[in-house]
XYZ file of C-alpha atoms in Angstrom:
702
model
C 0.000 0.000 0.000
C 1.317 3.461 -0.841
C 2.399 5.373 2.270
C 0.503 8.468 1.103
C -2.819 7.411 -0.463
C -4.769 9.707 -2.749
C -6.912 12.244 -0.857
C -10.146 10.913 -2.349
C -9.208 7.343 -1.424
C -8.408 8.435 2.098
C -11.638 10.367 2.406
C -13.697 7.488 1.060
C -12.679 5.338 3.994
C -14.749 7.656 6.156
C -13.188 6.606 9.478
C -13.535 8.857 12.511
C -11.033 7.157 14.756
C -9.444 7.548 18.147
C -5.857 6.529 17.596
C -5.220 4.976 20.993
C -8.649 3.329 21.035
C -8.043 1.705 17.662
C -4.639 0.450 18.694
C -6.151 -1.094 21.801
C -8.881 -2.759 19.763
C -6.426 -4.171 17.253
C -4.376 -5.711 20.071
C -7.385 -7.091 21.938
C -7.699 -4.211 24.406
C -11.227 -2.777 24.234
C -11.317 -0.436 27.223
C -13.037 2.898 26.726
C -10.715 5.742 25.721
C -11.874 7.908 28.618
C -10.583 5.399 31.176
C -7.238 6.648 32.447
C -5.232 3.605 33.568
C -1.925 3.172 35.315
C 0.638 1.853 32.802
C 1.470 -1.237 34.858
C -2.068 -2.433 35.614
C -2.452 -6.200 35.078
C -4.616 -5.918 31.971
C -2.015 -3.640 30.369
C 0.971 -5.931 31.060
C 2.322 -7.822 28.076
C 3.024 -11.544 28.485
C 6.643 -12.229 29.250
C 8.730 -12.413 26.096
C 6.136 -10.773 23.821
C 7.689 -8.283 21.389
C 6.676 -4.644 21.503
C 4.143 -3.708 18.821
C 5.765 -1.290 16.339
C 2.625 0.826 16.280
C 2.832 1.298 20.034
C 6.578 1.933 20.240
C 6.119 5.718 20.030
C 3.707 5.897 22.973
C 5.445 7.317 26.040
C 2.910 5.673 28.364
C 1.372 2.761 26.470
C -2.406 2.934 26.369
C -2.805 6.414 27.883
C -4.972 9.035 26.214
C -2.948 11.558 24.197
C -3.818 15.251 23.898
C -1.930 17.076 21.176
C -1.180 20.636 22.285
C -0.394 23.510 19.920
C 2.086 25.615 21.892
C 4.409 24.721 24.738
C 4.917 27.806 26.905
C 4.207 28.188 30.609
C 0.495 27.440 30.194
C 1.372 24.160 28.506
C 3.927 23.451 31.210
C 1.327 23.775 33.960
C -1.117 21.688 31.914
C 1.517 18.951 31.770
C 2.078 19.229 35.523
C -1.644 18.579 35.997
C -1.684 15.755 33.429
C 1.278 13.769 34.789
C -0.386 12.345 37.931
C -3.553 11.576 35.951
C -1.712 9.398 33.438
C -2.660 11.655 30.535
C -0.061 12.026 27.801
C 0.527 15.485 26.265
C 2.191 15.710 22.844
C 3.467 19.260 22.330
C 4.138 21.129 19.114
C 6.694 23.877 19.781
C 10.443 24.525 19.927
C 12.662 21.699 21.105
C 13.290 23.150 24.580
C 9.896 24.773 25.143
C 8.947 25.067 28.848
C 6.120 22.520 28.561
C 8.435 19.881 27.105
C 10.657 20.250 30.160
C 7.746 19.153 32.353
C 6.575 16.126 30.345
C 8.852 13.491 28.856
C 7.395 11.770 25.818
C 8.686 10.886 22.354
C 5.393 12.092 20.870
C 6.472 15.770 20.958
C 6.797 17.534 17.608
C 9.500 20.150 16.988
C 8.380 23.133 14.943
C 6.010 26.070 14.806
C 2.433 25.717 16.007
C 1.525 27.836 12.965
C 3.000 25.312 10.497
C 0.204 23.273 8.820
C 2.420 20.250 8.183
C 3.655 20.117 11.772
C 0.072 20.470 13.019
C -0.961 17.494 10.895
C 2.002 15.530 12.239
C 0.840 16.313 15.782
C -2.722 15.281 14.929
C -1.481 11.921 13.665
C 0.065 11.267 17.090
C -2.874 12.417 19.200
C -6.340 11.333 20.317
C -7.477 14.935 20.870
C -6.156 18.348 19.823
C -6.156 21.507 21.943
C -4.340 24.848 22.052
C -2.204 26.751 24.508
C -2.429 29.912 22.413
C -5.165 31.063 20.070
C -2.856 32.417 17.355
C -2.813 29.194 15.347
C -3.807 28.148 11.813
C -7.533 27.398 12.041
C -7.723 26.459 8.361
C -5.676 23.314 8.953
C -7.674 22.519 12.104
C -10.881 22.727 10.085
C -9.370 20.449 7.452
C -8.324 17.906 10.089
C -11.827 17.833 11.535
C -13.449 17.356 8.113
C -10.935 15.159 6.275
C -8.630 13.774 8.942
C -4.940 12.933 8.649
C -3.534 9.656 7.316
C -2.240 7.184 9.903
C -1.058 3.617 9.428
C -2.607 0.997 11.724
C -1.314 -2.556 11.254
C -0.468 -1.877 7.618
C -3.733 -0.106 6.821
C -3.912 3.637 6.035
C -6.945 5.262 7.634
C -8.191 8.814 8.148
C -7.748 9.857 11.750
C -9.900 12.748 12.997
C -8.971 13.697 16.557
C -11.672 15.850 18.193
C -10.531 19.477 18.478
C -11.354 21.377 21.674
C -12.126 24.157 21.822
C -13.562 24.073 18.305
C -11.641 25.681 15.473
C -14.787 27.790 14.971
C -14.352 29.286 18.431
C -10.631 29.887 17.923
C -11.202 31.556 14.548
C -13.921 33.790 15.975
C -11.819 34.835 18.967
C -8.822 35.596 16.761
C -10.782 38.555 15.368
C -11.694 40.736 18.339
C -14.197 42.782 16.360
C -16.103 39.737 15.109
C -15.839 38.176 18.583
C -17.767 41.073 20.103
C -20.208 41.285 17.205
C -20.964 37.612 17.877
C -21.679 38.314 21.541
C -23.854 41.295 20.634
C -25.951 39.255 18.209
C -26.240 36.202 20.486
C -29.605 37.288 21.888
C -28.280 37.077 25.455
C -27.947 40.848 25.981
C -24.213 40.625 26.563
C -22.865 44.141 27.238
C -20.003 45.249 24.997
C -18.598 48.651 24.106
C -19.967 50.317 20.986
C -17.648 49.567 18.086
C -17.245 50.100 14.370
C -14.924 48.524 11.812
C -12.270 50.851 10.402
C -11.736 50.880 6.653
C -8.237 50.211 5.351
C -5.777 52.048 3.120
C -6.881 55.473 1.898
C -10.240 55.211 3.667
C -8.712 54.825 7.148
C -8.611 58.539 7.923
C -12.265 59.042 7.012
C -13.204 56.034 9.173
C -11.336 57.508 12.125
C -13.145 60.806 11.679
C -16.453 58.930 11.654
C -15.466 57.105 14.852
C -14.656 60.449 16.468
C -18.059 61.806 15.526
C -19.874 58.703 16.727
C -17.973 58.051 19.984
C -16.399 61.368 20.883
C -12.923 61.515 22.407
C -11.105 59.650 23.670
C -11.835 56.368 21.919
C -9.805 53.189 21.506
C -8.326 52.084 18.201
C -7.554 48.366 18.275
C -6.041 45.740 16.016
C -8.585 43.073 15.186
C -6.069 40.222 15.108
C -2.807 39.138 16.682
C -2.648 41.489 19.663
C -2.370 40.525 23.322
C -1.275 42.012 26.684
C -2.461 45.464 25.626
C -0.422 45.424 22.413
C -2.163 46.572 19.269
C -4.151 49.250 21.123
C -3.980 53.012 20.595
C -5.850 55.588 22.661
C -7.070 58.360 20.359
C -7.444 61.545 22.411
C -8.245 63.935 19.559
C -8.086 64.340 15.802
C -4.438 65.333 16.245
C -3.698 61.665 17.034
C -5.115 60.323 13.757
C -1.855 60.503 11.805
C 0.193 58.858 14.534
C -2.466 56.185 15.039
C -2.418 55.345 11.332
C 1.378 55.118 11.355
C 1.335 52.887 14.414
C -1.488 50.507 13.427
C -2.614 51.485 9.939
C -1.190 48.408 8.208
C -3.441 46.157 10.313
C -7.163 45.426 10.164
C -8.631 47.744 12.802
C -11.756 48.624 14.708
C -12.676 51.549 16.927
C -14.309 51.176 20.308
C -16.070 53.715 22.488
C -14.096 54.599 25.587
C -15.201 52.669 28.679
C -14.633 54.589 31.964
C -13.888 51.553 34.132
C -13.010 51.342 37.828
C -11.498 47.873 37.839
C -10.672 45.020 35.507
C -12.233 41.694 36.476
C -11.816 38.201 35.070
C -13.709 34.916 35.394
C -12.540 31.485 34.284
C -15.289 29.197 32.924
C -15.328 25.443 32.219
C -17.414 24.631 29.135
C -18.569 21.080 28.403
C -20.640 19.626 25.569
C -21.538 16.174 24.309
C -20.069 14.425 21.280
C -22.764 15.984 19.082
C -21.764 19.505 20.113
C -24.730 20.110 22.416
C -23.907 22.294 25.429
C -23.912 20.374 28.716
C -22.662 22.943 31.245
C -20.781 26.182 31.879
C -19.257 26.335 35.351
C -17.637 29.548 36.595
C -14.708 29.995 38.945
C -14.765 32.937 41.382
C -14.361 36.432 39.938
C -10.922 37.984 40.382
C -9.444 41.466 40.104
C -6.569 41.877 37.654
C -3.941 44.624 37.768
C -2.186 45.584 34.537
C 1.006 47.637 34.407
C 2.958 48.393 31.233
C 0.228 46.450 29.359
C 1.058 43.245 31.299
C -0.941 41.553 34.048
C 1.167 41.838 37.209
C -1.227 40.919 40.052
C -4.485 39.016 40.585
C -6.652 39.316 43.711
C -9.306 36.773 44.742
C -11.822 38.004 45.725
C -11.613 41.438 44.099
C -10.877 44.194 46.585
C -13.761 46.502 47.447
C -16.164 44.732 45.098
C -19.422 43.394 46.513
C -20.403 39.732 46.443
C -23.412 40.745 44.367
C -21.200 42.209 41.625
C -18.929 39.149 41.755
C -21.971 36.907 41.341
C -23.154 38.938 38.369
C -19.686 38.689 36.825
C -19.751 34.886 37.094
C -23.233 34.694 35.577
C -22.258 37.023 32.734
C -19.131 34.985 32.025
C -21.120 31.751 31.696
C -23.583 33.476 29.350
C -20.688 34.600 27.159
C -19.030 31.182 26.985
C -22.332 29.401 26.346
C -22.430 31.093 22.919
C -19.189 29.412 21.774
C -18.304 25.907 20.549
C -16.205 23.111 21.971
C -15.005 21.961 25.363
C -12.352 23.511 27.564
C -11.478 26.325 29.941
C -12.099 29.928 28.882
C -11.108 33.286 30.377
C -13.606 36.132 30.264
C -12.101 39.576 30.857
C -14.479 42.395 31.721
C -14.635 45.954 33.017
C -16.388 47.106 36.173
C -17.690 50.525 35.131
C -18.109 53.591 37.286
C -21.863 53.051 37.483
C -21.369 49.548 38.876
C -22.305 47.750 35.648
C -20.171 45.192 33.817
C -18.896 45.220 30.238
C -17.165 42.395 28.382
C -13.659 43.195 27.167
C -12.489 39.966 25.504
C -12.281 36.189 25.788
C -9.343 33.761 25.704
C -10.158 30.143 24.653
C -7.633 28.513 26.999
C -6.193 28.587 30.521
C -5.198 32.116 31.453
C -2.885 34.173 33.628
C -5.857 35.246 35.742
C -6.556 31.595 36.595
C -3.140 30.559 37.911
C -4.373 31.017 41.472
C -6.726 28.028 41.056
C -3.790 25.579 41.296
C -3.685 26.183 45.050
C -7.001 27.936 45.748
C -9.159 25.316 43.972
C -6.808 22.320 44.162
C -9.418 19.653 43.412
C -10.140 21.272 40.027
C -7.527 23.833 38.989
C -7.990 25.486 35.614
C -5.422 23.051 34.187
C -7.060 19.919 35.550
C -10.370 21.364 34.339
C -8.928 21.790 30.846
C -7.947 18.124 30.799
C -11.310 16.940 32.127
C -13.253 19.152 29.721
C -11.279 18.182 26.606
C -11.556 14.467 27.431
C -15.221 14.811 28.489
C -14.473 13.624 32.013
C -16.674 14.772 34.933
C -16.422 18.341 36.222
C -18.022 19.778 39.388
C -21.395 21.490 39.229
C -19.932 24.386 41.204
C -16.435 25.565 42.045
C -15.760 26.658 45.612
C -12.272 27.817 46.674
C -10.666 25.991 49.575
C -9.217 29.281 50.838
C -10.806 32.602 51.712
C -8.346 34.763 49.767
C -5.552 34.479 47.242
C -3.059 36.775 45.532
C -1.149 35.855 42.377
C 2.002 37.847 41.554
C 3.648 37.483 38.163
C 7.439 37.214 38.218
C 8.629 39.342 35.313
C 12.213 39.562 34.122
C 14.000 42.563 35.594
C 16.883 44.831 34.669
C 19.354 41.980 35.255
C 19.015 38.220 34.716
C 19.088 37.659 38.472
C 16.743 40.508 39.444
C 14.049 38.047 40.538
C 16.314 35.818 42.636
C 15.646 37.548 45.945
C 11.890 37.372 45.304
C 12.166 33.644 44.547
C 14.312 33.108 47.634
C 11.768 34.918 49.802
C 9.009 32.669 48.431
C 11.032 29.529 49.186
C 11.803 30.575 52.740
C 8.489 32.054 53.905
C 6.294 29.976 56.216
C 3.405 31.514 58.119
C 0.481 30.212 60.171
C -1.949 32.476 58.283
C -0.405 32.513 54.809
C 0.848 29.872 52.374
C 3.300 30.784 49.624
C 3.716 28.790 46.392
C 6.489 29.460 43.888
C 6.204 28.519 40.207
C 9.181 29.046 37.885
C 8.694 28.273 34.195
C 12.222 27.273 33.140
C 12.509 30.311 30.880
C 15.487 32.610 30.410
C 14.999 35.916 32.209
C 14.522 38.882 29.894
C 13.133 42.316 30.793
C 9.331 42.142 31.236
C 9.178 38.469 30.245
C 6.857 36.228 32.279
C 9.262 33.758 33.885
C 7.175 32.580 36.827
C 4.524 33.447 39.380
C 3.880 33.295 43.101
C 0.503 32.386 44.586
C -0.227 33.355 48.182
C -3.319 31.981 49.925
C -4.920 32.518 53.319
C -7.947 31.754 55.437
C -8.166 35.468 56.240
C -9.739 38.330 54.267
C -8.170 39.692 51.095
C -7.327 42.924 52.932
C -5.488 41.011 55.673
C -3.707 38.861 53.118
C -2.630 41.899 51.113
C -1.102 43.383 54.274
C 0.759 40.160 55.119
C 1.928 39.750 51.519
C 3.290 43.306 51.378
C 6.983 42.224 51.262
C 6.249 40.193 48.117
C 4.161 42.930 46.499
C 6.833 45.518 47.279
C 9.527 43.351 45.700
C 7.465 42.856 42.543
C 6.965 46.623 42.333
C 10.678 47.241 42.985
C 11.728 44.865 40.189
C 9.459 46.799 37.849
C 10.835 50.174 38.945
C 14.429 48.990 38.583
C 13.634 47.667 35.124
C 12.102 50.956 34.033
C 14.952 52.942 35.562
C 17.598 50.767 33.902
C 15.937 51.268 30.529
C 15.813 55.003 31.111
C 19.457 55.178 32.222
C 20.650 53.110 29.286
C 18.801 55.127 26.702
C 18.755 58.590 28.263
C 21.686 59.041 30.681
C 21.660 62.028 32.999
C 22.756 65.160 31.174
C 25.870 66.779 32.593
C 25.267 70.338 33.759
C 27.964 73.065 33.611
C 30.722 70.484 33.794
C 29.765 69.627 37.357
C 30.135 65.880 36.906
C 33.244 64.379 38.391
C 35.907 62.988 36.002
C 35.206 59.442 37.123
C 31.512 59.905 36.366
C 32.351 61.249 32.914
C 34.522 58.249 32.176
C 31.850 55.791 33.281
C 29.025 57.360 31.304
C 28.052 55.723 28.007
C 28.167 58.101 25.025
C 24.697 58.936 23.822
C 22.611 61.427 21.972
C 20.831 62.591 25.123
C 17.135 63.286 24.723
C 16.776 66.221 27.080
C 12.992 66.597 27.325
C 12.072 70.111 28.257
C 8.931 71.369 29.991
C 6.611 71.110 27.012
C 3.098 69.985 26.287
C 4.044 67.213 23.868
C 6.614 64.424 23.984
C 7.778 65.208 20.455
C 9.395 68.508 21.408
C 12.899 67.336 22.221
C 16.251 68.974 21.676
C 19.335 66.948 20.700
C 22.321 67.620 22.921
C 26.028 67.376 22.171
C 27.445 63.877 22.013
C 29.513 63.046 25.082
C 33.185 63.582 24.275
C 34.741 60.465 25.781
C 34.070 56.903 26.756
C 35.915 54.937 29.384
C 38.640 54.368 26.770
C 38.663 58.117 25.883
C 37.563 57.298 22.292
C 34.740 59.136 20.564
C 31.788 57.005 19.449
C 32.226 55.560 15.980
C 28.896 53.732 15.766
C 25.460 55.164 16.521
C 22.975 52.473 17.585
C 19.437 53.816 17.487
C 15.978 52.307 17.714
C 12.386 53.304 17.153
C 11.302 52.214 20.628
C 12.963 51.053 23.841
C 11.195 47.716 23.291
C 13.799 47.110 20.534
C 16.680 47.254 23.024
C 16.609 43.535 23.980
C 17.015 42.666 20.286
C 20.032 44.983 20.046
C 21.765 43.569 23.127
C 23.587 40.834 21.191
C 24.977 43.419 18.776
C 26.015 45.730 21.602
C 27.904 42.822 23.179
C 29.805 42.349 19.913
C 30.750 46.038 19.799
C 32.005 45.776 23.369
C 33.968 42.623 22.513
C 35.762 44.524 19.724
C 36.167 47.646 21.909
C 34.198 49.757 19.461
C 32.915 52.950 21.138
C 29.242 53.467 20.398
C 26.360 55.792 21.191
C 22.753 54.804 22.004
C 19.561 56.684 21.265
C 15.831 56.421 20.535
C 14.763 58.183 17.332
C 11.234 57.249 16.349
C 10.464 57.883 12.696
C 6.798 58.350 13.636
C 6.807 59.911 17.102
C 9.924 62.122 16.892
C 10.480 62.623 13.146
C 12.107 66.072 13.438
C 14.536 64.931 16.093
C 15.337 61.796 14.088
C 16.178 63.936 11.046
C 18.496 66.159 13.092
C 20.308 63.201 14.598
C 20.826 61.646 11.153
C 21.936 64.938 9.619
C 24.435 65.742 12.382
C 25.860 62.250 12.972
C 28.742 62.508 10.475
C 29.823 65.871 11.882
C 30.023 64.334 15.369
C 32.472 61.641 14.262
C 30.014 58.776 13.736
C 31.140 56.432 10.933
C 28.340 53.834 10.849
C 24.709 53.867 12.002
C 22.798 50.774 13.146
C 19.035 51.369 13.221
C 16.523 48.837 14.578
C 12.780 49.016 13.955
C 9.754 46.739 13.810
C 6.387 46.814 12.074
C 6.386 49.608 9.512
C 10.156 49.862 10.194
C 10.658 53.241 8.518
C 13.535 54.305 10.789
C 16.549 52.793 8.922
C 15.417 54.111 5.549
C 14.502 57.550 6.879
C 17.883 57.894 8.570
C 19.618 56.700 5.402
C 17.838 59.424 3.441
C 19.302 62.108 5.748
C 22.921 60.981 6.191
C 25.894 60.202 3.918
C 26.976 57.474 6.372
C 26.374 53.753 5.838
C 23.190 52.643 7.608
C 22.534 49.046 8.692
C 18.904 48.202 9.363
C 17.935 45.546 11.913
C 14.365 44.314 11.262
C 12.703 43.590 14.600
C 10.108 40.870 15.003
C 7.021 42.762 16.162
C 3.598 41.540 17.317
C 2.401 40.754 13.804
C 3.781 38.948 10.729
C 6.863 37.531 12.515
C 9.100 40.419 11.413
C 8.629 39.835 7.689
C 6.989 43.263 7.393
C 10.003 44.879 9.073
C 12.447 43.046 6.802
C 10.661 43.965 3.586
C 10.226 47.579 4.644
C 13.972 48.004 5.166
C 15.224 45.974 2.226
C 12.882 47.542 -0.348
C 14.381 51.044 -0.292
C 14.204 53.032 -3.530
C 17.256 53.501 -5.748
C 19.597 56.154 -4.438
C 18.882 55.470 -0.744
C 20.981 52.382 0.053
C 20.234 50.725 3.375
C 22.012 47.535 4.377
C 19.763 44.903 5.931
C 20.468 41.853 8.095
C 18.235 39.008 9.187
C 15.253 39.488 11.471
C 16.426 40.277 15.035
C 20.048 39.620 13.944
C 21.811 42.546 15.608
C 24.936 40.362 15.870
C 25.489 40.535 12.104
C 24.685 44.245 12.105
C 27.470 44.869 14.608
C 29.902 42.617 12.736
C 29.138 44.413 9.475
C 29.689 47.775 11.171
C 33.077 46.552 12.415
C 34.025 45.396 8.895
C 33.141 48.848 7.576
C 35.320 50.441 10.262
C 38.056 47.935 9.433
C 38.281 49.273 5.888
C 40.026 52.358 7.265
C 41.019 51.387 10.827
C 43.619 48.570 10.610
C 43.131 47.532 14.238
C 39.499 46.589 13.608
C 40.395 44.740 10.425
C 42.971 42.672 12.332
C 40.470 42.025 15.124
C 37.932 40.831 12.555
C 40.476 38.455 11.007
C 41.188 37.004 14.447
C 37.429 36.656 15.084
C 37.049 34.681 11.849
C 40.031 32.448 12.668
C 38.672 31.778 16.180
C 35.261 30.947 14.726
C 36.841 28.524 12.227
C 38.896 26.838 14.925
C 35.856 26.464 17.174
C 33.966 24.625 14.428
C 36.958 22.396 13.670
C 37.284 21.468 17.354
C 33.585 20.601 17.497
C 33.830 18.491 14.355
C 36.830 16.603 15.700
C 35.059 15.965 19.004
C 31.961 14.682 17.202
C 33.945 12.374 14.890
C 36.028 10.925 17.698
C 33.395 10.632 20.421
C 30.281 9.875 18.421
C 26.857 11.485 18.509
C 25.703 10.052 21.856
C 28.672 11.372 23.821
C 28.518 14.700 22.020
C 24.822 15.182 22.798
C 25.427 14.217 26.425
C 28.138 16.853 26.613
C 25.828 19.466 25.102
C 23.230 18.764 27.803
C 25.866 19.282 30.505
């Protein structure tokens, strides 16, 4: 039989199969798929001497139900932690060392992108059910899998395998478009409150649409991206018609909608378990307690259960509203419903996530018999769920651990969590196995108590203060790196002058708008008394982490450099002055990083005779391809060098090669760098040839 049968032949077989169930049946094991068994139970033990079945060799726990998961971040990691004691196998599609794969050892994992159709089909072929850790997936391939299946070979026969997908691809597709999501709720007939909204036309009609939104909603109003945004990204507050141009530059390439401003007092969230039968008929929607969420810098930092200074009546209404919202969707699973508590005491739906959520982490300890992760497993597999969810504690606080100014900024907070024991407060630390980067979610702490939320907040103050301090240090470090303190009248001490990084200081004066800035003189000396030869600039401080690798290269080669922020959209006049004056200040090469529209490198190149190297930054949308094309497609006469997406290393190396064309020391240093790189590869090759792959891989792990 051909390994890849014709699509029509495959479809004609018409099988809707559970992979594990079929394998059991073919080997004489006819237990129901829902039954989760221990791997060494008597009826699962092979007779002594019997060979392993080839079809079962790839099962990490033979006979266990397999959920294929698209995405393997911290949510997937905690799902795996809930699945392990239940004997449920999770096959994860994500990078090789994704956090979830660290928590669950199985040879069913698939390496690749959860947006890659072929990898998704490969995952489906290994799984009994499919689910998602993140909603930004390819729903077209999920729809195709549900309708046509994927080919699998069972005892020499090719059949179409259709693993049930929960939540439904229809739900995921709807939620991916925030405008259509809310239109769906509005038209559901359940009187779900949402903000007034209108779709914004694209291209040349965008400006007229914004004017219409201003007339209809007044100011301010919110301009939002319909797809791909999260954690507050993709939002723009329009305060007046003066913001239209900047809003279009910031978001105009995306499908947009405008939303009437909602004057809210608090942000609330409710997790909901949705179950349905095999025919898609709703069985139940069960709500967890309402919580209060705190967002800072567009990221959730704290969650309080119950919400502070919110009545039980409002919390009850929030839970009821959340179940009404989720009842309108399709598929089984756990859903997060985010909403606003308005000034008049009413509630308004903000958006929905079709998966476990940051606001539900507290349930691991506060609702231990059915955390949001255990609930996700039970719902997807159609196992029993409680009729109501009652916390086992009176109060709970969840604190996100975000990467700080330094890789070890969170260590003291983690140490405090490990060493705190209290009669009235329990502290639980969760670290995700992720590298610490500024603002990155690398863990969380849950604190529970039998006392009131006010009493718990007071007792948890040392933890809350540390979380706030990490944030302040991170913001201060960013500010100091990008805008060092301006020297005044030569009052700085010589040692301070030597230690200061050279920069185009953005001295913001007392003005009404942030765009009115005045470029100051470039600092005369670095620690090595050399003037800056390379200007490294970026459109936003969010680009700085991408540039760090390149900055490390410049430091390695002892190349003096200057740092600045010169937004092509927010500070165009200042950007032009910096570009125009750079050559006169001794700069020889400019490295410019930008994401999205990525106009900065080209605009700088148009204003300077110096070589400009653009670094395309991977932004929220399109994986950085938009940034790359924007920089590389400059018109004739405005040359702008371009490196790979996020590849500031090559930008720095190219800048050093340019300097080496007239500074012999840098040319010699580059030759040595190339020789060292060659020798490193030769050493690795020799080690691999002599020791073999197994020893080499073992050494890599160490």
